[in-house]
Short mmCIF file of C-alpha atoms in Angstrom, two decimals:
data_model
loop_
_atom_site.label_atom_id
_atom_site.label_comp_id
_atom_site.label_asym_id
_atom_site.label_seq_id
_atom_site.Cartn_x
_atom_site.Cartn_y
_atom_site.Cartn_z
CA UNK A 930 -10.44 38.30 61.64
CA UNK A 931 -10.88 38.11 65.56
CA UNK A 932 -7.11 36.99 65.60
CA UNK A 933 -6.18 40.08 63.80
CA UNK A 934 -8.39 42.12 65.96
CA UNK A 935 -6.88 41.03 69.12
CA UNK A 936 -3.34 41.96 67.64
CA UNK A 937 -4.23 45.27 66.62
CA UNK A 938 -2.40 47.90 68.84
CA UNK A 939 -5.32 50.33 68.75
CA UNK A 940 -7.41 47.72 70.33
CA UNK A 941 -8.75 48.69 74.07
CA UNK A 942 -7.94 45.16 74.85
CA UNK A 943 -4.38 45.07 76.68
CA UNK A 944 -2.26 42.30 74.75
CA UNK A 945 0.98 43.02 76.78
CA UNK A 946 2.76 43.71 73.33
CA UNK A 947 4.73 46.84 72.60
CA UNK A 948 3.76 48.88 69.40
CA UNK A 949 7.07 47.69 67.42
CA UNK A 950 6.25 44.24 68.00
CA UNK A 951 2.89 44.69 66.65
CA UNK A 952 4.11 46.43 63.54
CA UNK A 953 6.54 43.66 62.98
CA UNK A 954 3.82 40.92 63.26
CA UNK A 955 1.44 43.07 60.79
CA UNK A 956 4.29 43.65 58.23
CA UNK A 957 5.09 39.72 58.54
CA UNK A 958 1.49 38.93 58.02
CA UNK A 959 0.88 41.23 55.07
CA UNK A 960 4.07 39.89 53.38
CA UNK A 961 3.09 36.22 53.89
CA UNK A 962 -0.48 36.75 52.34
CA UNK A 963 0.96 38.81 49.52
CA UNK A 964 3.64 35.97 48.90
CA UNK A 965 1.03 33.33 48.90
CA UNK A 966 -1.10 35.21 46.43
CA UNK A 967 1.91 35.76 43.96
CA UNK A 968 2.79 32.17 44.11
CA UNK A 969 -0.92 31.17 43.50
CA UNK A 970 -1.15 33.51 40.58
CA UNK A 971 2.24 32.25 39.29
CA UNK A 972 1.27 28.59 39.35
CA UNK A 973 -2.04 29.59 37.73
CA UNK A 974 -0.17 31.50 34.79
CA UNK A 975 2.27 28.45 34.33
CA UNK A 976 -0.68 26.16 34.04
CA UNK A 977 -2.42 28.38 31.22
CA UNK A 978 0.86 28.91 29.58
CA UNK A 979 1.37 24.92 29.47
CA UNK A 980 -2.27 24.47 28.34
CA UNK A 981 -1.48 26.98 25.51
CA UNK A 982 1.66 25.64 24.47
CA UNK A 983 1.61 25.29 20.68
CA UNK A 984 1.94 21.78 19.24
CA UNK A 985 5.14 20.64 17.39
CA UNK A 986 4.69 21.80 13.82
CA UNK A 987 6.51 18.78 12.37
CA UNK A 988 3.89 16.53 14.14
CA UNK A 989 1.13 18.53 12.60
CA UNK A 990 2.65 18.45 9.11
CA UNK A 991 2.59 14.85 8.94
CA UNK A 992 -1.27 14.99 9.35
CA UNK A 993 -1.34 17.15 6.35
CA UNK A 994 1.06 14.82 4.27
CA UNK A 995 -0.74 11.50 4.11
CA UNK A 996 -0.68 9.53 0.99
CA UNK A 997 -3.18 8.31 -0.16
CA UNK A 998 -5.18 11.46 1.12
CA UNK A 999 -8.05 10.21 3.53
CA UNK A 1000 -11.55 11.15 2.64
CA UNK A 1001 -11.53 13.54 5.55
CA UNK A 1002 -9.33 14.66 8.30
CA UNK A 1003 -10.23 16.97 11.26
CA UNK A 1004 -7.07 17.99 13.25
CA UNK A 1005 -7.61 18.78 16.96
CA UNK A 1006 -4.15 20.32 17.64
CA UNK A 1007 -2.72 18.04 20.38
CA UNK A 1008 -0.41 15.18 20.56
CA UNK A 1009 -0.45 11.50 21.33
CA UNK A 1010 2.82 10.01 22.15
CA UNK A 1011 4.14 6.47 22.00
CA UNK A 1012 5.94 5.82 25.50
CA UNK A 1013 7.21 2.79 27.55
CA UNK A 1014 3.87 2.57 29.10
CA UNK A 1015 2.05 2.43 25.84
CA UNK A 1016 0.06 -0.81 25.38
CA UNK A 1017 -1.82 -1.89 22.21
CA UNK A 1018 -5.28 -3.28 23.12
CA UNK A 1019 -7.05 -5.47 20.72
CA UNK A 1020 -10.74 -6.37 21.25
CA UNK A 1021 -11.38 -9.93 22.27
CA UNK A 1022 -12.27 -12.49 19.75
CA UNK A 1023 -10.44 -10.83 16.86
CA UNK A 1024 -7.34 -13.07 16.22
CA UNK A 1025 -6.79 -11.13 12.76
CA UNK A 1026 -6.25 -7.91 14.74
CA UNK A 1027 -3.93 -9.36 17.18
CA UNK A 1028 -1.88 -10.40 14.08
CA UNK A 1029 -2.08 -6.83 12.70
CA UNK A 1030 -0.95 -5.66 16.10
CA UNK A 1031 2.17 -7.77 16.29
CA UNK A 1032 3.07 -6.80 12.84
CA UNK A 1033 3.06 -3.29 13.49
CA UNK A 1034 4.62 -3.59 16.99
CA UNK A 1035 7.52 -5.55 15.50
CA UNK A 1036 7.93 -2.73 12.93
CA UNK A 1037 8.27 -0.11 15.66
CA UNK A 1038 10.13 -1.82 18.60
CA UNK A 1039 13.67 -1.74 16.82
CA UNK A 1040 13.38 1.95 16.03
CA UNK A 1041 11.74 3.05 19.31
CA UNK A 1042 13.12 0.66 21.78
CA UNK A 1043 9.68 0.59 23.27
CA UNK A 1044 8.00 -2.63 24.46
CA UNK A 1045 4.55 -2.17 23.04
CA UNK A 1046 2.82 -4.82 24.87
CA UNK A 1047 -0.26 -6.32 23.16
CA UNK A 1048 -3.26 -7.16 25.25
CA UNK A 1049 -6.75 -8.31 24.62
CA UNK A 1050 -9.68 -6.54 26.15
CA UNK A 1051 -13.39 -6.64 26.31
CA UNK A 1052 -13.85 -2.95 26.77
CA UNK A 1053 -12.17 0.23 25.33
CA UNK A 1054 -9.26 1.21 27.40
CA UNK A 1055 -8.71 4.61 28.52
CA UNK A 1056 -5.24 5.10 27.19
CA UNK A 1057 -2.94 3.44 24.56
CA UNK A 1058 -3.77 2.11 21.12
CA UNK A 1059 -7.11 0.14 20.56
CA UNK A 1060 -7.95 -1.72 17.76
CA UNK A 1061 -11.50 -2.98 17.10
CA UNK A 1062 -13.97 -4.20 14.64
CA UNK A 1063 -17.68 -3.68 14.44
CA UNK A 1064 -17.78 -0.08 13.19
CA UNK A 1065 -21.28 -0.94 11.64
CA UNK A 1066 -20.62 1.92 8.98
CA UNK A 1067 -21.69 0.69 5.50
CA UNK A 1068 -19.90 3.42 3.67
CA UNK A 1069 -16.62 2.13 4.93
CA UNK A 1070 -16.76 -1.04 3.21
CA UNK A 1071 -14.36 -3.78 3.87
CA UNK A 1072 -11.32 -1.46 3.66
CA UNK A 1073 -12.31 1.63 5.35
CA UNK A 1074 -11.82 2.77 8.86
CA UNK A 1075 -12.30 5.53 11.57
CA UNK A 1076 -9.17 6.47 13.45
CA UNK A 1077 -9.67 8.99 16.50
CA UNK A 1078 -6.63 10.24 18.25
CA UNK A 1079 -6.63 12.12 21.45
CA UNK A 1080 -3.75 12.79 23.76
CA UNK A 1081 -4.39 9.46 25.71
CA UNK A 1082 -5.92 7.24 23.43
CA UNK A 1083 -5.62 6.30 19.52
CA UNK A 1084 -8.60 4.32 18.58
CA UNK A 1085 -8.80 2.49 15.22
CA UNK A 1086 -12.11 0.87 14.22
CA UNK A 1087 -13.25 -0.87 10.94
CA UNK A 1088 -15.85 -3.22 9.66
CA UNK A 1089 -13.27 -5.63 8.72
CA UNK A 1090 -9.63 -6.59 9.70
CA UNK A 1091 -8.40 -5.45 6.29
CA UNK A 1092 -9.90 -1.78 7.24
CA UNK A 1093 -7.83 -2.06 10.38
CA UNK A 1094 -4.82 -2.82 8.52
CA UNK A 1095 -5.13 0.01 6.07
CA UNK A 1096 -5.73 2.44 9.04
CA UNK A 1097 -2.62 1.19 10.56
CA UNK A 1098 -0.69 2.27 7.44
CA UNK A 1099 -1.92 5.78 8.10
CA UNK A 1100 -0.79 5.64 11.58
CA UNK A 1101 2.77 4.64 10.23
CA UNK A 1102 2.72 7.75 8.25
CA UNK A 1103 1.58 9.84 11.42
CA UNK A 1104 4.72 8.90 13.22
CA UNK A 1105 8.06 10.21 12.52
CA UNK A 1106 10.05 8.58 9.56
CA UNK A 1107 12.56 7.17 12.01
CA UNK A 1108 9.90 4.78 13.35
CA UNK A 1109 10.39 2.93 10.12
CA UNK A 1110 14.24 2.16 10.89
CA UNK A 1111 15.74 -1.09 11.87
CA UNK A 1112 17.90 0.06 14.29
CA UNK A 1113 17.41 2.10 17.62
CA UNK A 1114 16.64 5.82 16.91
CA UNK A 1115 16.66 8.67 19.44
CA UNK A 1116 13.60 10.93 19.32
CA UNK A 1117 10.11 11.13 20.62
CA UNK A 1118 7.26 9.34 18.95
CA UNK A 1119 4.36 11.81 18.80
CA UNK A 1120 1.21 11.68 16.66
CA UNK A 1121 -0.99 14.58 16.02
CA UNK A 1122 -4.31 14.22 17.51
CA UNK A 1123 -7.46 14.25 14.82
CA UNK A 1124 -10.40 12.17 13.67
CA UNK A 1125 -9.86 10.68 10.40
CA UNK A 1126 -12.57 8.81 8.26
CA UNK A 1127 -11.38 7.05 5.13
CA UNK A 1128 -12.49 4.58 2.59
CA UNK A 1129 -11.21 3.52 -0.89
CA UNK A 1130 -12.97 4.85 -4.22
CA UNK A 1131 -11.89 1.47 -6.05
CA UNK A 1132 -12.01 -1.83 -4.59
CA UNK A 1133 -8.94 -3.04 -6.78
CA UNK A 1134 -5.65 -1.32 -6.48
CA UNK A 1135 -2.85 -3.34 -8.07
CA UNK A 1136 0.76 -3.56 -8.64
CA UNK A 1137 2.20 -6.06 -11.39
CA UNK A 1138 5.57 -7.32 -11.26
CA UNK A 1139 6.97 -9.08 -14.37
CA UNK A 1140 9.05 -12.10 -12.95
CA UNK A 1141 9.40 -13.69 -16.28
CA UNK A 1142 11.61 -11.35 -18.32
CA UNK A 1143 14.06 -11.10 -15.38
CA UNK A 1144 13.62 -13.45 -12.31
CA UNK A 1145 13.35 -12.06 -8.87
CA UNK A 1146 13.82 -13.76 -5.60
CA UNK A 1147 11.12 -14.48 -2.94
CA UNK A 1148 12.82 -11.95 -0.87
CA UNK A 1149 12.56 -9.24 -3.49
CA UNK A 1150 9.01 -10.05 -4.19
CA UNK A 1151 8.47 -9.76 -0.26
CA UNK A 1152 10.32 -6.34 -0.16
CA UNK A 1153 7.95 -5.10 -3.15
CA UNK A 1154 4.87 -6.44 -1.30
CA UNK A 1155 5.96 -4.31 1.95
CA UNK A 1156 6.45 -1.26 0.14
CA UNK A 1157 3.54 -1.28 -2.02
CA UNK A 1158 1.25 -2.21 0.91
CA UNK A 1159 2.31 0.82 2.97
CA UNK A 1160 0.28 2.86 0.38
CA UNK A 1161 -2.74 0.71 0.55
CA UNK A 1162 -2.28 -1.29 -2.57
CA UNK A 1163 -4.35 -4.49 -2.04
CA UNK A 1164 -3.58 -6.61 -5.20
CA UNK A 1165 -0.17 -7.93 -6.44
CA UNK A 1166 -0.23 -9.60 -9.94
CA UNK A 1167 2.60 -11.79 -10.70
CA UNK A 1168 3.48 -12.27 -14.49
CA UNK A 1169 4.80 -15.73 -14.01
CA UNK A 1170 5.42 -16.80 -17.60
CA UNK A 1171 6.57 -15.48 -20.96
CA UNK A 1172 8.66 -16.16 -23.89
CA UNK A 1173 11.92 -15.62 -21.83
CA UNK A 1174 10.90 -17.87 -18.82
CA UNK A 1175 8.48 -19.96 -17.01
CA UNK A 1176 8.66 -19.31 -13.08
CA UNK A 1177 6.38 -21.54 -11.24
CA UNK A 1178 6.67 -25.21 -10.58
CA UNK A 1179 3.92 -27.28 -12.19
CA UNK A 1180 4.49 -30.92 -10.85
CA UNK A 1181 2.73 -32.62 -13.76
CA UNK A 1182 4.84 -30.79 -16.15
CA UNK A 1183 8.19 -30.44 -14.59
CA UNK A 1184 10.13 -29.60 -17.86
CA UNK A 1185 8.43 -26.08 -17.74
CA UNK A 1186 10.89 -24.98 -14.70
CA UNK A 1187 13.60 -27.44 -15.51
CA UNK A 1188 14.17 -26.10 -19.19
CA UNK A 1189 11.82 -23.11 -19.50
CA UNK A 1190 12.90 -21.37 -16.43
CA UNK A 1191 16.66 -21.63 -17.17
CA UNK A 1192 17.07 -18.24 -18.88
CA UNK A 1193 15.97 -14.74 -18.87
CA UNK A 1194 16.49 -11.45 -20.83
CA UNK A 1195 20.02 -11.24 -21.89
CA UNK A 1196 20.85 -14.75 -21.24
CA UNK A 1197 21.11 -15.11 -17.59
CA UNK A 1198 20.56 -18.04 -15.39
CA UNK A 1199 16.69 -17.28 -14.88
CA UNK A 1200 15.09 -19.24 -12.05
CA UNK A 1201 11.63 -20.19 -10.74
CA UNK A 1202 9.70 -20.46 -7.67
CA UNK A 1203 8.71 -23.79 -6.11
CA UNK A 1204 5.06 -24.19 -5.07
CA UNK A 1205 6.36 -23.97 -1.31
CA UNK A 1206 8.00 -20.71 -2.20
CA UNK A 1207 4.85 -19.52 -4.20
CA UNK A 1208 2.84 -20.38 -0.85
CA UNK A 1209 5.39 -18.33 1.12
CA UNK A 1210 4.65 -15.46 -0.98
CA UNK A 1211 0.92 -15.74 -0.96
CA UNK A 1212 0.94 -16.17 2.70
CA UNK A 1213 3.29 -13.15 3.17
CA UNK A 1214 0.70 -11.10 1.12
CA UNK A 1215 -2.43 -12.36 3.07
CA UNK A 1216 -0.56 -11.05 6.30
CA UNK A 1217 -0.50 -7.52 4.51
CA UNK A 1218 -4.29 -8.08 3.13
CA UNK A 1219 -2.99 -8.26 -0.34
CA UNK A 1220 -4.31 -11.04 -2.91
CA UNK A 1221 -1.73 -12.55 -5.19
CA UNK A 1222 -3.05 -12.61 -8.96
CA UNK A 1223 -1.02 -15.28 -10.97
CA UNK A 1224 -0.76 -14.85 -14.49
CA UNK A 1225 -0.09 -17.55 -17.03
CA UNK A 1226 0.05 -15.80 -20.45
CA UNK A 1227 -1.75 -17.63 -23.43
CA UNK A 1228 -1.90 -18.38 -26.30
CA UNK A 1229 0.94 -16.09 -27.03
CA UNK A 1230 4.03 -15.04 -25.03
CA UNK A 1231 4.66 -18.99 -24.71
CA UNK A 1232 7.94 -19.68 -26.08
CA UNK A 1233 9.54 -21.04 -22.88
CA UNK A 1234 6.37 -23.54 -22.52
CA UNK A 1235 6.95 -24.55 -26.26
CA UNK A 1236 10.47 -25.06 -25.77
CA UNK A 1237 9.90 -27.32 -22.81
CA UNK A 1238 7.32 -29.44 -24.45
CA UNK A 1239 7.28 -29.56 -28.33
CA UNK A 1240 4.06 -31.28 -28.43
CA UNK A 1241 2.39 -27.86 -27.60
CA UNK A 1242 3.37 -26.56 -30.94
CA UNK A 1243 1.56 -27.39 -34.11
CA UNK A 1244 4.68 -28.62 -35.87
CA UNK A 1245 5.74 -30.83 -32.78
CA UNK A 1246 9.33 -29.26 -32.73
CA UNK A 1247 10.85 -27.59 -29.81
CA UNK A 1248 11.93 -23.89 -30.50
CA UNK A 1249 15.14 -22.64 -28.99
CA UNK A 1250 14.95 -20.85 -25.57
CA UNK A 1251 14.54 -17.01 -26.14
CA UNK A 1252 16.33 -14.11 -24.36
CA UNK A 1253 15.46 -11.20 -26.39
CA UNK A 1254 12.47 -8.66 -25.95
CA UNK A 1255 10.64 -8.97 -29.10
CA UNK A 1256 6.86 -9.97 -29.08
CA UNK A 1257 4.14 -11.83 -30.87
CA UNK A 1258 5.97 -14.75 -32.42
CA UNK A 1259 4.83 -17.57 -30.46
CA UNK A 1260 1.59 -19.43 -30.10
CA UNK A 1261 0.10 -22.49 -28.42
CA UNK A 1262 -1.36 -24.95 -30.92
CA UNK A 1263 -5.00 -24.14 -30.26
CA UNK A 1264 -6.40 -27.01 -32.16
CA UNK A 1265 -4.51 -29.73 -30.31
CA UNK A 1266 -6.38 -31.23 -27.16
CA UNK A 1267 -3.05 -31.68 -25.55
CA UNK A 1268 -2.84 -27.89 -25.20
CA UNK A 1269 -6.12 -27.82 -23.17
CA UNK A 1270 -5.01 -30.75 -21.09
CA UNK A 1271 -1.76 -28.66 -20.46
CA UNK A 1272 -3.89 -25.60 -19.56
CA UNK A 1273 -6.03 -27.40 -17.38
CA UNK A 1274 -3.18 -28.89 -15.42
CA UNK A 1275 -1.57 -25.75 -14.92
CA UNK A 1276 -4.57 -23.73 -14.09
CA UNK A 1277 -5.46 -26.61 -11.51
CA UNK A 1278 -2.16 -26.67 -9.68
CA UNK A 1279 -1.70 -22.87 -9.44
CA UNK A 1280 -5.34 -22.22 -8.08
CA UNK A 1281 -5.10 -24.85 -5.47
CA UNK A 1282 -2.40 -22.61 -3.81
CA UNK A 1283 -3.96 -19.26 -4.76
CA UNK A 1284 -6.72 -18.23 -2.22
CA UNK A 1285 -7.41 -15.01 -4.09
CA UNK A 1286 -10.48 -14.98 -6.56
CA UNK A 1287 -8.62 -14.18 -9.76
CA UNK A 1288 -6.51 -16.02 -12.45
CA UNK A 1289 -4.97 -13.94 -15.24
CA UNK A 1290 -5.01 -15.72 -18.61
CA UNK A 1291 -2.94 -13.05 -20.62
CA UNK A 1292 -4.11 -12.98 -23.94
CA UNK A 1293 -2.21 -10.05 -25.45
CA UNK A 1294 -0.12 -9.72 -28.40
CA UNK A 1295 -1.16 -12.91 -29.92
CA UNK A 1296 0.15 -11.81 -33.33
CA UNK A 1297 0.96 -15.38 -34.48
CA UNK A 1298 -2.40 -16.78 -33.38
CA UNK A 1299 -5.02 -16.17 -36.27
CA UNK A 1300 -8.40 -14.50 -35.09
CA UNK A 1301 -10.17 -17.59 -36.23
CA UNK A 1302 -8.24 -19.51 -33.82
CA UNK A 1303 -7.72 -17.11 -30.80
CA UNK A 1304 -11.60 -16.57 -30.19
CA UNK A 1305 -12.65 -20.30 -29.62
CA UNK A 1306 -9.49 -20.79 -27.73
CA UNK A 1307 -9.95 -17.99 -25.42
CA UNK A 1308 -13.70 -19.16 -25.00
CA UNK A 1309 -12.39 -22.77 -23.93
CA UNK A 1310 -9.94 -21.44 -21.43
CA UNK A 1311 -12.64 -19.20 -19.71
CA UNK A 1312 -14.54 -22.60 -19.06
CA UNK A 1313 -11.48 -24.38 -17.66
CA UNK A 1314 -10.47 -21.35 -15.40
CA UNK A 1315 -14.34 -21.08 -13.90
CA UNK A 1316 -14.21 -24.79 -13.58
CA UNK A 1317 -11.36 -24.32 -10.96
CA UNK A 1318 -13.42 -21.71 -8.97
CA UNK A 1319 -11.44 -18.63 -10.25
CA UNK A 1320 -12.68 -15.38 -11.81
CA UNK A 1321 -11.02 -14.24 -14.96
CA UNK A 1322 -8.72 -11.19 -15.91
CA UNK A 1323 -7.20 -10.73 -19.26
CA UNK A 1324 -5.55 -8.12 -21.10
CA UNK A 1325 -7.92 -6.27 -23.17
CA UNK A 1326 -7.71 -8.38 -26.39
CA UNK A 1327 -9.80 -10.95 -24.82
CA UNK A 1328 -12.75 -8.98 -25.52
CA UNK A 1329 -12.84 -9.75 -29.08
CA UNK A 1330 -14.00 -13.39 -27.92
CA UNK A 1331 -17.22 -14.01 -26.47
CA UNK A 1332 -16.76 -13.26 -22.69
CA UNK A 1333 -18.71 -14.76 -19.67
CA UNK A 1334 -20.31 -12.04 -17.41
CA UNK A 1335 -18.17 -10.52 -15.03
CA UNK A 1336 -14.82 -11.46 -16.91
CA UNK A 1337 -12.40 -8.46 -16.32
CA UNK A 1338 -10.59 -6.89 -19.22
CA UNK A 1339 -7.45 -5.11 -18.38
CA UNK A 1340 -7.31 -2.08 -20.53
CA UNK A 1341 -3.77 -1.36 -21.43
CA UNK A 1342 -3.58 -0.51 -25.13
CA UNK A 1343 -7.11 -0.57 -27.09
CA UNK A 1344 -9.87 1.22 -25.26
CA UNK A 1345 -12.29 0.03 -27.82
CA UNK A 1346 -11.69 -3.51 -26.39
CA UNK A 1347 -12.65 -2.37 -23.08
CA UNK A 1348 -15.90 -0.93 -24.47
CA UNK A 1349 -16.53 -4.53 -26.17
CA UNK A 1350 -16.16 -6.17 -22.91
CA UNK A 1351 -18.60 -3.74 -21.11
CA UNK A 1352 -20.95 -4.36 -23.78
CA UNK A 1353 -20.82 -8.17 -23.04
CA UNK A 1354 -21.37 -7.48 -19.24
CA UNK A 1355 -17.62 -7.43 -18.29
CA UNK A 1356 -15.75 -5.22 -15.90
CA UNK A 1357 -12.67 -3.06 -16.38
CA UNK A 1358 -9.29 -2.90 -14.91
CA UNK A 1359 -7.48 0.25 -15.96
CA UNK A 1360 -3.88 -0.02 -17.00
CA UNK A 1361 -3.35 2.69 -19.64
CA UNK A 1362 0.29 1.99 -20.75
CA UNK A 1363 0.93 5.73 -21.50
CA UNK A 1364 -0.20 6.72 -17.89
CA UNK A 1365 0.59 3.80 -15.44
CA UNK A 1366 2.93 1.39 -17.00
CA UNK A 1367 5.99 1.60 -14.41
CA UNK A 1368 8.65 0.47 -17.14
CA UNK A 1369 8.22 3.60 -18.98
CA UNK A 1370 11.14 5.84 -18.83
CA UNK A 1371 10.50 9.15 -16.73
CA UNK A 1372 12.26 11.17 -19.40
CA UNK A 1373 14.70 10.70 -22.31
CA UNK A 1374 17.67 10.86 -19.91
CA UNK A 1375 16.48 7.76 -17.91
CA UNK A 1376 19.01 4.79 -18.18
CA UNK A 1377 16.25 2.14 -17.35
CA UNK A 1378 12.87 1.44 -18.89
CA UNK A 1379 11.54 1.77 -22.48
CA UNK A 1380 9.43 4.59 -24.05
CA UNK A 1381 7.25 3.05 -26.66
CA UNK A 1382 4.05 4.30 -24.75
CA UNK A 1383 5.21 7.52 -23.41
CA UNK A 1384 7.82 9.21 -21.09
CA UNK A 1385 5.94 9.13 -17.84
CA UNK A 1386 7.09 11.78 -15.50
CA UNK A 1387 5.75 11.95 -11.99
CA UNK A 1388 3.33 14.79 -12.66
CA UNK A 1389 1.84 12.83 -15.84
CA UNK A 1390 1.63 9.84 -13.91
CA UNK A 1391 -0.79 11.55 -11.21
CA UNK A 1392 -2.80 13.91 -13.23
CA UNK A 1393 -5.40 11.46 -14.82
CA UNK A 1394 -8.72 10.14 -13.60
CA UNK A 1395 -9.79 6.36 -14.63
CA UNK A 1396 -13.33 7.27 -14.87
CA UNK A 1397 -12.89 10.05 -17.36
CA UNK A 1398 -9.85 8.94 -19.33
CA UNK A 1399 -11.91 7.00 -21.94
CA UNK A 1400 -15.30 8.25 -23.14
CA UNK A 1401 -17.67 5.11 -22.90
CA UNK A 1402 -15.79 3.72 -19.91
CA UNK A 1403 -17.40 4.98 -16.79
CA UNK A 1404 -16.59 4.62 -13.12
CA UNK A 1405 -19.29 2.13 -12.41
CA UNK A 1406 -17.74 -0.18 -15.34
CA UNK A 1407 -14.14 -0.13 -13.52
CA UNK A 1408 -13.31 -2.31 -10.71
CA UNK A 1409 -10.09 -0.24 -10.20
CA UNK A 1410 -6.39 0.38 -11.47
CA UNK A 1411 -3.11 -1.47 -11.65
CA UNK A 1412 0.49 -0.35 -12.18
CA UNK A 1413 2.45 -2.56 -14.14
CA UNK A 1414 6.14 -3.11 -14.03
CA UNK A 1415 7.50 -5.00 -17.10
CA UNK A 1416 11.08 -6.09 -16.45
CA UNK A 1417 12.80 -6.10 -19.72
CA UNK A 1418 15.15 -3.76 -18.55
CA UNK A 1419 14.81 -4.40 -14.85
CA UNK A 1420 17.49 -6.43 -13.61
CA UNK A 1421 17.58 -6.20 -9.69
CA UNK A 1422 15.63 -4.80 -6.64
CA UNK A 1423 17.16 -1.53 -7.00
CA UNK A 1424 15.85 -1.18 -10.52
CA UNK A 1425 12.35 -2.41 -9.43
CA UNK A 1426 12.39 0.55 -6.66
CA UNK A 1427 13.86 3.27 -8.85
CA UNK A 1428 11.14 2.49 -11.43
CA UNK A 1429 8.26 2.34 -8.94
CA UNK A 1430 9.17 5.21 -6.79
CA UNK A 1431 8.06 7.84 -6.54
CA UNK A 1432 5.06 7.11 -9.12
CA UNK A 1433 3.56 4.41 -7.01
CA UNK A 1434 2.33 6.49 -4.03
CA UNK A 1435 0.37 8.54 -6.77
CA UNK A 1436 -1.24 5.64 -8.51
CA UNK A 1437 -2.38 4.48 -4.99
CA UNK A 1438 -3.80 7.66 -4.23
CA UNK A 1439 -5.79 7.66 -7.66
CA UNK A 1440 -7.25 4.15 -6.70
CA UNK A 1441 -7.98 5.34 -3.05
CA UNK A 1442 -8.93 8.97 -2.71
CA UNK A 1443 -11.81 10.80 -4.19
CA UNK A 1444 -11.13 12.63 -7.46
CA UNK A 1445 -12.33 15.63 -5.83
CA UNK A 1446 -9.55 15.48 -3.09
CA UNK A 1447 -6.77 15.23 -5.59
CA UNK A 1448 -4.67 18.35 -7.10
CA UNK A 1449 -1.32 17.88 -8.34
CA UNK A 1450 0.17 21.18 -6.91
CA UNK A 1451 -1.08 20.24 -3.37
CA UNK A 1452 -0.17 16.48 -3.99
CA UNK A 1453 3.59 17.36 -4.92
CA UNK A 1454 4.02 18.94 -1.68
CA UNK A 1455 2.79 15.73 0.30
CA UNK A 1456 5.05 13.67 -1.97
CA UNK A 1457 8.07 15.72 -1.52
CA UNK A 1458 7.59 15.28 2.46
CA UNK A 1459 7.91 11.42 1.73
CA UNK A 1460 11.67 11.90 1.00
CA UNK A 1461 12.71 11.24 4.73
CA UNK A 1462 10.68 8.21 4.76
CA UNK A 1463 12.16 6.83 1.49
CA UNK A 1464 15.47 7.43 2.92
CA UNK A 1465 14.96 5.62 6.15
CA UNK A 1466 13.21 2.77 4.19
CA UNK A 1467 16.48 2.65 1.81
CA UNK A 1468 14.27 3.08 -1.28
CA UNK A 1469 16.33 3.73 -4.25
CA UNK A 1470 13.86 6.25 -5.87
CA UNK A 1471 14.01 8.60 -8.74
CA UNK A 1472 14.56 12.38 -7.56
CA UNK A 1473 12.25 13.92 -9.83
CA UNK A 1474 12.68 17.72 -10.38
CA UNK A 1475 8.90 18.02 -10.46
CA UNK A 1476 8.82 17.33 -6.76
CA UNK A 1477 10.03 19.95 -4.06
CA UNK A 1478 11.56 17.14 -2.00
CA UNK A 1479 11.86 18.07 1.81
CA UNK A 1480 14.87 16.12 3.46
#
């Protein structure tokens, strides 16, 4: 103020400046202050506009399109972005989380071109991606997770490593579909900010692949495991033997694969997995927190075994190998001791290389076995399987025999058998053929599949609830669901993908998401938004007209 007063021409103090010079100085000073104020106001406005910038609607839409639908999602309207500086941090002392981080980072590096370094840390980082255990949240169980995403940090915590892996599948869907590409893609890698709390409704969410009617390579099985694991499936059931082929090496009975594995439906070359190849499949599944369930069907569906070892027949004669699709004509000789020696050896060798808890004994469609023979046979088989440290699953027919407690009856045909299992203290795995058999055709125009149980379009596949489908089989009796793909008409990987997708994401949601969160009209929109992901992953899917696909 003193400086301005001294420059004032009306001041009594003589400054030696003319009137015109005083006016110039005053005008300059006024303009300078005004311009400074304008600049400051403009900068403030720009900051306000930047803070009010609307998030990318595509990024937010991905948050609304997750399958399976999480228990709760609270969007916060911002964006987290993977950049060249993003580091994935893993809490120290958690090697399984480090493996998960490597698996996810490897999957993203090719498409994004980002380094995505992985580092161990003792404390939560201020930015990047942070994976940790110790959520100490009983409701999450072994597979649930908490996911908190801010503009700087994506934090994923769970009680167990399986929960972190399931959470990372959610993160995959929050990224652009292009992140799934195996080649470098242009674009930004943004994820909507939110808090997500999520855990499964059922602990068992399965997919069955029949490798006996048609044989599929190790790589085909791995590809199938990859695709189903991305929707939080946690069990893969391999149907390893049937009339048309025996598909796993049994070293004590080598002719099972040498002869019994040499054909398939239609008379093709067939094939089998060596025990080392089977171990490779098991390991690959374990990395994705999936348990392999091996099935050796008995006493029926056994022609390939009978053709390989005639002593397993009551008449001691070897039948011809079979390449048709009829069922119910074969049976092991249930009164011969060699039969139980055979079963013990098979169960022993397979159990030794299967870390998962279950062994599936089949038991279905044994029309050539009398009931009087079937019942004591299945009771003795239970003793064999339990002696090798495994829990038993069998198709629902096993419930006509006396079951040990906790045996799981897989209900596919006769609900009454399921009720018999429950009455004996058993549990239920829901696989109703008219709802969840993936080999059923979509409609009458389908070139693949059968329709003896039903035509199963995508809407019909989704609109049912395991806990209310059968009166007398309640949620507390059910361990989960399994979608089964029988392969009478399925010859290659493209056929597998076409019959599995887009129905499997719906089955995964039935197994994972609360029934109260599920609605077909809302779900079909989310499913339609998976089209781009299917395209990038090169999935040969059925483009149902029931779904509003968004490409």
